[in-house]
Tab-separated table of C-alpha atoms in Angstrom:
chain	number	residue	atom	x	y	z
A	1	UNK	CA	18.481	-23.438	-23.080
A	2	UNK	CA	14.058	-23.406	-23.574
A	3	UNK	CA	13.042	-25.940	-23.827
A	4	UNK	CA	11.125	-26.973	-27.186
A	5	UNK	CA	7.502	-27.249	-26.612
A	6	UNK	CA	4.294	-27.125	-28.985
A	7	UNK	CA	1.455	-24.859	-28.437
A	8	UNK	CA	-1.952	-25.423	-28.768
A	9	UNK	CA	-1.861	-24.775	-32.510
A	10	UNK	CA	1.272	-26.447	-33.298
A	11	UNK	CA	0.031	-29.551	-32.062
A	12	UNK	CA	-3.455	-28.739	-34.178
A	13	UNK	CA	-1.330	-28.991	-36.911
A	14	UNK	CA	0.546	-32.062	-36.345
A	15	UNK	CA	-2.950	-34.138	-35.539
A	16	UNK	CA	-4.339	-32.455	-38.606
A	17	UNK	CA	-1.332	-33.590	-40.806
A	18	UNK	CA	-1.418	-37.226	-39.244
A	19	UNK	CA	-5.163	-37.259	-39.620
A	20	UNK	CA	-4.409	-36.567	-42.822
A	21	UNK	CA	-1.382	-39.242	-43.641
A	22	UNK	CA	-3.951	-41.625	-42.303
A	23	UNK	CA	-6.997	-40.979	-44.313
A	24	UNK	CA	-4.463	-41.511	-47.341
A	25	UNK	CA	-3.117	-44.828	-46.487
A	26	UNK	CA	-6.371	-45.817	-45.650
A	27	UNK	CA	-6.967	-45.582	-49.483
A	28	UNK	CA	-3.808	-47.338	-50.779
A	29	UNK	CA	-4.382	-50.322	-47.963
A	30	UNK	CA	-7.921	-50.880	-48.896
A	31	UNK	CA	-7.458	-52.740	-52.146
A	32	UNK	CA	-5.419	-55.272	-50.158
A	33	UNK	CA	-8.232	-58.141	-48.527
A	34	UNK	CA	-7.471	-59.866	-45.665
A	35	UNK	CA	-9.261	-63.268	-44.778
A	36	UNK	CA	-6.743	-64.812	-42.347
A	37	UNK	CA	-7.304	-68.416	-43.388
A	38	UNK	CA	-10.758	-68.174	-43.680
A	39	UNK	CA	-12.691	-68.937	-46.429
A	40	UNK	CA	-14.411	-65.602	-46.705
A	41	UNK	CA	-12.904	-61.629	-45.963
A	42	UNK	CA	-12.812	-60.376	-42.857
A	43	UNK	CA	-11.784	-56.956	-43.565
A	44	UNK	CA	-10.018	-54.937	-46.215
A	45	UNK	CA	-6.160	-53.923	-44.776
A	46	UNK	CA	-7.073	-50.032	-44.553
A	47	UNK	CA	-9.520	-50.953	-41.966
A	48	UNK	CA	-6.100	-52.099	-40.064
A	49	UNK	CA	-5.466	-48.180	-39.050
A	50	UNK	CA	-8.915	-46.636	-39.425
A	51	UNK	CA	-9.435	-46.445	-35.921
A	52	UNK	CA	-6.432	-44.041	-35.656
A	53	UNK	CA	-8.345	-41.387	-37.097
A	54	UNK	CA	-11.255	-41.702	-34.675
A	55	UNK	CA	-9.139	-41.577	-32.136
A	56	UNK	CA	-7.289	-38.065	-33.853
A	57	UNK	CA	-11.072	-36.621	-33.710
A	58	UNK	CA	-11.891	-37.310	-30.723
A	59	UNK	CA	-8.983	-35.538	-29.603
A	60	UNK	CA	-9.426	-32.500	-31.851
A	61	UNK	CA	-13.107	-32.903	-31.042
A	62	UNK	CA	-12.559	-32.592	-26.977
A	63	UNK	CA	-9.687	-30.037	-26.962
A	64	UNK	CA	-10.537	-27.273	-30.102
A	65	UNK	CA	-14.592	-27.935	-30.223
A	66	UNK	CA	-16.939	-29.593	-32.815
A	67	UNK	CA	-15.837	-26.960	-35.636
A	68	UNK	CA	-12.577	-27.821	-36.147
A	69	UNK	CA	-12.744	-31.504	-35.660
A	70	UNK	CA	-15.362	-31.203	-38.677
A	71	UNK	CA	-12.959	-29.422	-40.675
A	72	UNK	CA	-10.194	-31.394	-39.807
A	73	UNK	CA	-11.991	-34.320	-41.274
A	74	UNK	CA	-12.967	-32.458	-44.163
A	75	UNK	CA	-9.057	-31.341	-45.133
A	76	UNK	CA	-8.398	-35.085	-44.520
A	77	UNK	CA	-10.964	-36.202	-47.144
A	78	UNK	CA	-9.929	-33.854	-49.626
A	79	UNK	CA	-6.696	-34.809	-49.466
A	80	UNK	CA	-7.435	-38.469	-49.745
A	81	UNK	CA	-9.465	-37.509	-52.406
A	82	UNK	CA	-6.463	-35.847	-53.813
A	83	UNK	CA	-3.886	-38.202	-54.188
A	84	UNK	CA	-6.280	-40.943	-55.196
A	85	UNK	CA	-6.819	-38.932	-58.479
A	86	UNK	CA	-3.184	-38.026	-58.626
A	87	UNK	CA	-2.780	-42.033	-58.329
A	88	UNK	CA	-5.345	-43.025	-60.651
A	89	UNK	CA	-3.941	-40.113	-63.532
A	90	UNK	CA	-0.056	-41.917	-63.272
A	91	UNK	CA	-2.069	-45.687	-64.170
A	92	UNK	CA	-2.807	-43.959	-67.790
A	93	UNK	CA	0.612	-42.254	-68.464
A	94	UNK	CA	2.787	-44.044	-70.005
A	95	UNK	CA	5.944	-46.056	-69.011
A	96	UNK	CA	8.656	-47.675	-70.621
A	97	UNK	CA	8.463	-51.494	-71.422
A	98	UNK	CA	11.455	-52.799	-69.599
A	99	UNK	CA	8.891	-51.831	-66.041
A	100	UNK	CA	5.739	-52.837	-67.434
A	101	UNK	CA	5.503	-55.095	-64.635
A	102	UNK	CA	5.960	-52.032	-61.883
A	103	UNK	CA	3.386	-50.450	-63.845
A	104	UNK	CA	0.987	-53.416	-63.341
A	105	UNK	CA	1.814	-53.964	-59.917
A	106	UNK	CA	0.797	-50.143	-59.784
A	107	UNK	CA	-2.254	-49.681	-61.285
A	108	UNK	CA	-3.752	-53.074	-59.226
A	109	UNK	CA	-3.257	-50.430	-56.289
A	110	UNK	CA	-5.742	-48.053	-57.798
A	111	UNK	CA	-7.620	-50.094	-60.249
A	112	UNK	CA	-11.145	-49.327	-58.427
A	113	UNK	CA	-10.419	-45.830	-60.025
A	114	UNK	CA	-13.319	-43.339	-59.207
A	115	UNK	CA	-15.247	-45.297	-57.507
A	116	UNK	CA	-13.144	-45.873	-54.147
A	117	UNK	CA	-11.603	-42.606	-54.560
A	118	UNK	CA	-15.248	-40.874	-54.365
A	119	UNK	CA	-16.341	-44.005	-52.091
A	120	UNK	CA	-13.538	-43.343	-49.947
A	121	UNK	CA	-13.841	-40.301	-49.271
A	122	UNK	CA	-17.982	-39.930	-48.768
A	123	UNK	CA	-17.839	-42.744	-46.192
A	124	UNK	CA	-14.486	-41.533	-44.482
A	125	UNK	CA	-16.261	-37.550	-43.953
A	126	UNK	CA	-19.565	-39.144	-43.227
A	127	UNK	CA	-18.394	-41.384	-39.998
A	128	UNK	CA	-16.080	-38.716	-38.902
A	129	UNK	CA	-19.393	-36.761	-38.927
A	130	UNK	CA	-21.073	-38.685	-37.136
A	131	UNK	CA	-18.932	-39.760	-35.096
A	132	UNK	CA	-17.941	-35.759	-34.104
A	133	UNK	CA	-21.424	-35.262	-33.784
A	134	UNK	CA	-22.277	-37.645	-31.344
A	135	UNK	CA	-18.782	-37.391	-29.040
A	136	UNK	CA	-19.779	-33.432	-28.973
A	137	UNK	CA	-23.422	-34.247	-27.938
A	138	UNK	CA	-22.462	-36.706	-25.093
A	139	UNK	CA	-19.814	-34.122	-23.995
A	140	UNK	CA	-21.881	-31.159	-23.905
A	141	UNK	CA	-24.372	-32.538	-21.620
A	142	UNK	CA	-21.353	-33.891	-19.296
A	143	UNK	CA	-20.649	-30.501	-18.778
A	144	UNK	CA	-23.820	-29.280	-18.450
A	145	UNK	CA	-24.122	-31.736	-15.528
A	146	UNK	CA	-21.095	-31.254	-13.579
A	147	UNK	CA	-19.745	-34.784	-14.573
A	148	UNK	CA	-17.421	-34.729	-17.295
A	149	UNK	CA	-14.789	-37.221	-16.025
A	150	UNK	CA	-12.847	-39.883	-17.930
A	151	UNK	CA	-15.125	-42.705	-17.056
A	152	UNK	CA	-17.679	-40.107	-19.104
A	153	UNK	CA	-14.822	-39.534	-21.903
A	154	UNK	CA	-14.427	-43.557	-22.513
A	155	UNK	CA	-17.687	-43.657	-22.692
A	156	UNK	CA	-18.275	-41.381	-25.423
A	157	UNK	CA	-14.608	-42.277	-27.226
A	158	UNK	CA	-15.869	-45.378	-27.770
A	159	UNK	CA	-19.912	-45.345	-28.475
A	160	UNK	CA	-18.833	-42.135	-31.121
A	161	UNK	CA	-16.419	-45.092	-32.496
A	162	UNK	CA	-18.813	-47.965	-32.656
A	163	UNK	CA	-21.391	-45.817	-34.465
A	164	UNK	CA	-18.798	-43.387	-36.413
A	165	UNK	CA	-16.625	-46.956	-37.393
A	166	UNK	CA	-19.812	-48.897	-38.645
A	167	UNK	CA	-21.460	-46.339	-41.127
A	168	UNK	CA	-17.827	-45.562	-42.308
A	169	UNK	CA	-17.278	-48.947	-42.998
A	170	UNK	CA	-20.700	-50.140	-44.271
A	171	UNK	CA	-21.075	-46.899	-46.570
A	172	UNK	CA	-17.112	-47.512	-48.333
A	173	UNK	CA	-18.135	-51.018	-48.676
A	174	UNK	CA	-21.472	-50.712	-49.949
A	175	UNK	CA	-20.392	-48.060	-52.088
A	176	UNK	CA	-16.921	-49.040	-53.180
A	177	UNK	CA	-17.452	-53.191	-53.895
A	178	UNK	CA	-20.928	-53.844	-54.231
A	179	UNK	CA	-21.010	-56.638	-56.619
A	180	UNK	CA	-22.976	-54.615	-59.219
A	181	UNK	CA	-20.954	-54.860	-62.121
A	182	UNK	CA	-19.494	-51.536	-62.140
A	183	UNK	CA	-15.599	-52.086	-61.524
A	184	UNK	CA	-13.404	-54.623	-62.206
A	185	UNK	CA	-12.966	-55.015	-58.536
A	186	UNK	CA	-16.035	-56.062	-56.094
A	187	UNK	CA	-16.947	-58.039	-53.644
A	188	UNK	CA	-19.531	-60.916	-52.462
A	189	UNK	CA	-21.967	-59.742	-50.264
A	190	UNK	CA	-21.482	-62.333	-47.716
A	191	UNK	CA	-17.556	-60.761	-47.664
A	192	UNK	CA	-18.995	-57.204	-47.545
A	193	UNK	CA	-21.527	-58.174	-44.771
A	194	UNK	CA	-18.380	-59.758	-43.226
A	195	UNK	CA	-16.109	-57.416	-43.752
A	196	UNK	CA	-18.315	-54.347	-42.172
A	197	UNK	CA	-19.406	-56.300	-38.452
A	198	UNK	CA	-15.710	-57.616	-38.102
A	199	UNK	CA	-13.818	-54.560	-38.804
A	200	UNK	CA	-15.688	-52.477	-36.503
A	201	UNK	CA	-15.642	-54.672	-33.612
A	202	UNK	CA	-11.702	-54.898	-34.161
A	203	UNK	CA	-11.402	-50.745	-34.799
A	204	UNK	CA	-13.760	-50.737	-31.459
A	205	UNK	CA	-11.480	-53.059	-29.264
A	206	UNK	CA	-8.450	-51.112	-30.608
A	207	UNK	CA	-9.661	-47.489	-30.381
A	208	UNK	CA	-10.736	-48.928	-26.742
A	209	UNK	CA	-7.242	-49.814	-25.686
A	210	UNK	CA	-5.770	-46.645	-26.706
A	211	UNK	CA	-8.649	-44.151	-25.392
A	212	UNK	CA	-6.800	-45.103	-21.793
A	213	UNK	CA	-3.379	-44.465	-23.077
A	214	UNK	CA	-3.543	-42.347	-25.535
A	215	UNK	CA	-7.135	-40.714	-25.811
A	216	UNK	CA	-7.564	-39.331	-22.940
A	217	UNK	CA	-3.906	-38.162	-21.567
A	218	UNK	CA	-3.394	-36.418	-25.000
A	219	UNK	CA	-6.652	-34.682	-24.266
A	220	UNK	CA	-5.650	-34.130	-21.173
A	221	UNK	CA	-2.226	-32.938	-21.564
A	222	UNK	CA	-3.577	-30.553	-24.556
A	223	UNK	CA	-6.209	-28.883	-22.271
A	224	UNK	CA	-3.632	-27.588	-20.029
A	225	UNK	CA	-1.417	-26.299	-22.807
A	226	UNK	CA	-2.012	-22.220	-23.382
């Protein structure tokens, strides 16, 4: 009996769907805050997983090019995008009485309404962006060089994620709960402030422990692959 491999495009596929499963729980996490005893918010609970999908494009970035990383971040915006609308239309539809309390429970999910959705999803495409951008550039010259090893390829995994991580997360939110007086949901800036140095040092540490065991032999393994 063959045995039951991907290809190269299969597993495009599968990183592009998980990039996108991740982009979307991203959204539905975010309007949970997380202080952990403290007396201010450390992060919002999307920013629990974000990392994941820095670590999806660097893969996607290192095995199928700059390109399709970029478009795999788009399709995984617009599908964020997507499903926050779809989310935000079921708040206004109506429901019977007896689960009025579901429906409450509900709409607190999405009660930011357009302005995390679009929030969301400029600040999610923007640090994949960059951070695609910048992973490429360090990558290219590598090779250029002769010296594209995995000491280079942690290197770049994580500055991309340091500088990809911390305009994603200062941009969503900036964006999303700046205390302006727009939504019924914002935030102080001291929590924002917060929120944006400690999240990206704990996305950074994470994304760093998993470019050794899952970055790089992913990459690895994929490179071989036909």
């Amino acid at each position: 009996m063959k045995k039951f491999e991907l290809n190269r495009s299969e597993w495009l596929l599968a990183l592009t769907s998980f990039y996108c499963v991740i982009s979307v729980m991203m959204n539905l996490l975010c309007m949970k805050p997380l202080s952990f005893g403290t007396s201010f918010i450390w992060m919002d609970g999307g920013l629990l997983i974000s990392w994941i999908s820095f670590l999806l494009s660097n893969v996607i970035t290192e095995v199928y090019g700059k390109r399709t990383a970029i478009v795999a971040a788009g399709i995984a915006a617009v599908v964020s995008f997507i499903v926050s609308l779809i989310g935000l239309l079921e708040v206004y539809l109506p429901t019977l009485p007896e689960y009025s309390d579901q429906a409450t429970h509900f709409a607190h999910v999405f009660s930011n309404g357009p302005r995390t959705i679009i929030s969301s999803s400029i600040a999610f495409f923007i640090g994949n962006l960059i951070n695609v951008e910048i992973i490429h550039g360090f990558r290219k010259k590598a090779v250029a060089q002769g010296k594209d090893n995995n000491a280079k390829f942690t290197f770049r995994a994580i500055f991309s994620t340091i500088i990809g991580q911390f305009v994603d997360n200062g941009l969503f939110q900036t964006l999303a709960f700046a205390p302006i007086g727009f939504t019924l949901y914002e935030m102080r800036w001291v929590d924002i402030g917060t929120a944006v140095v400690s999240s990206t040092i704990i996305e950074t540490l994470m994304e760093s422990f998993f470019v050794l065991l899952v970055t790089i032999p992913l990459t690895r393994y994929l490179q071989k692959k036909s």
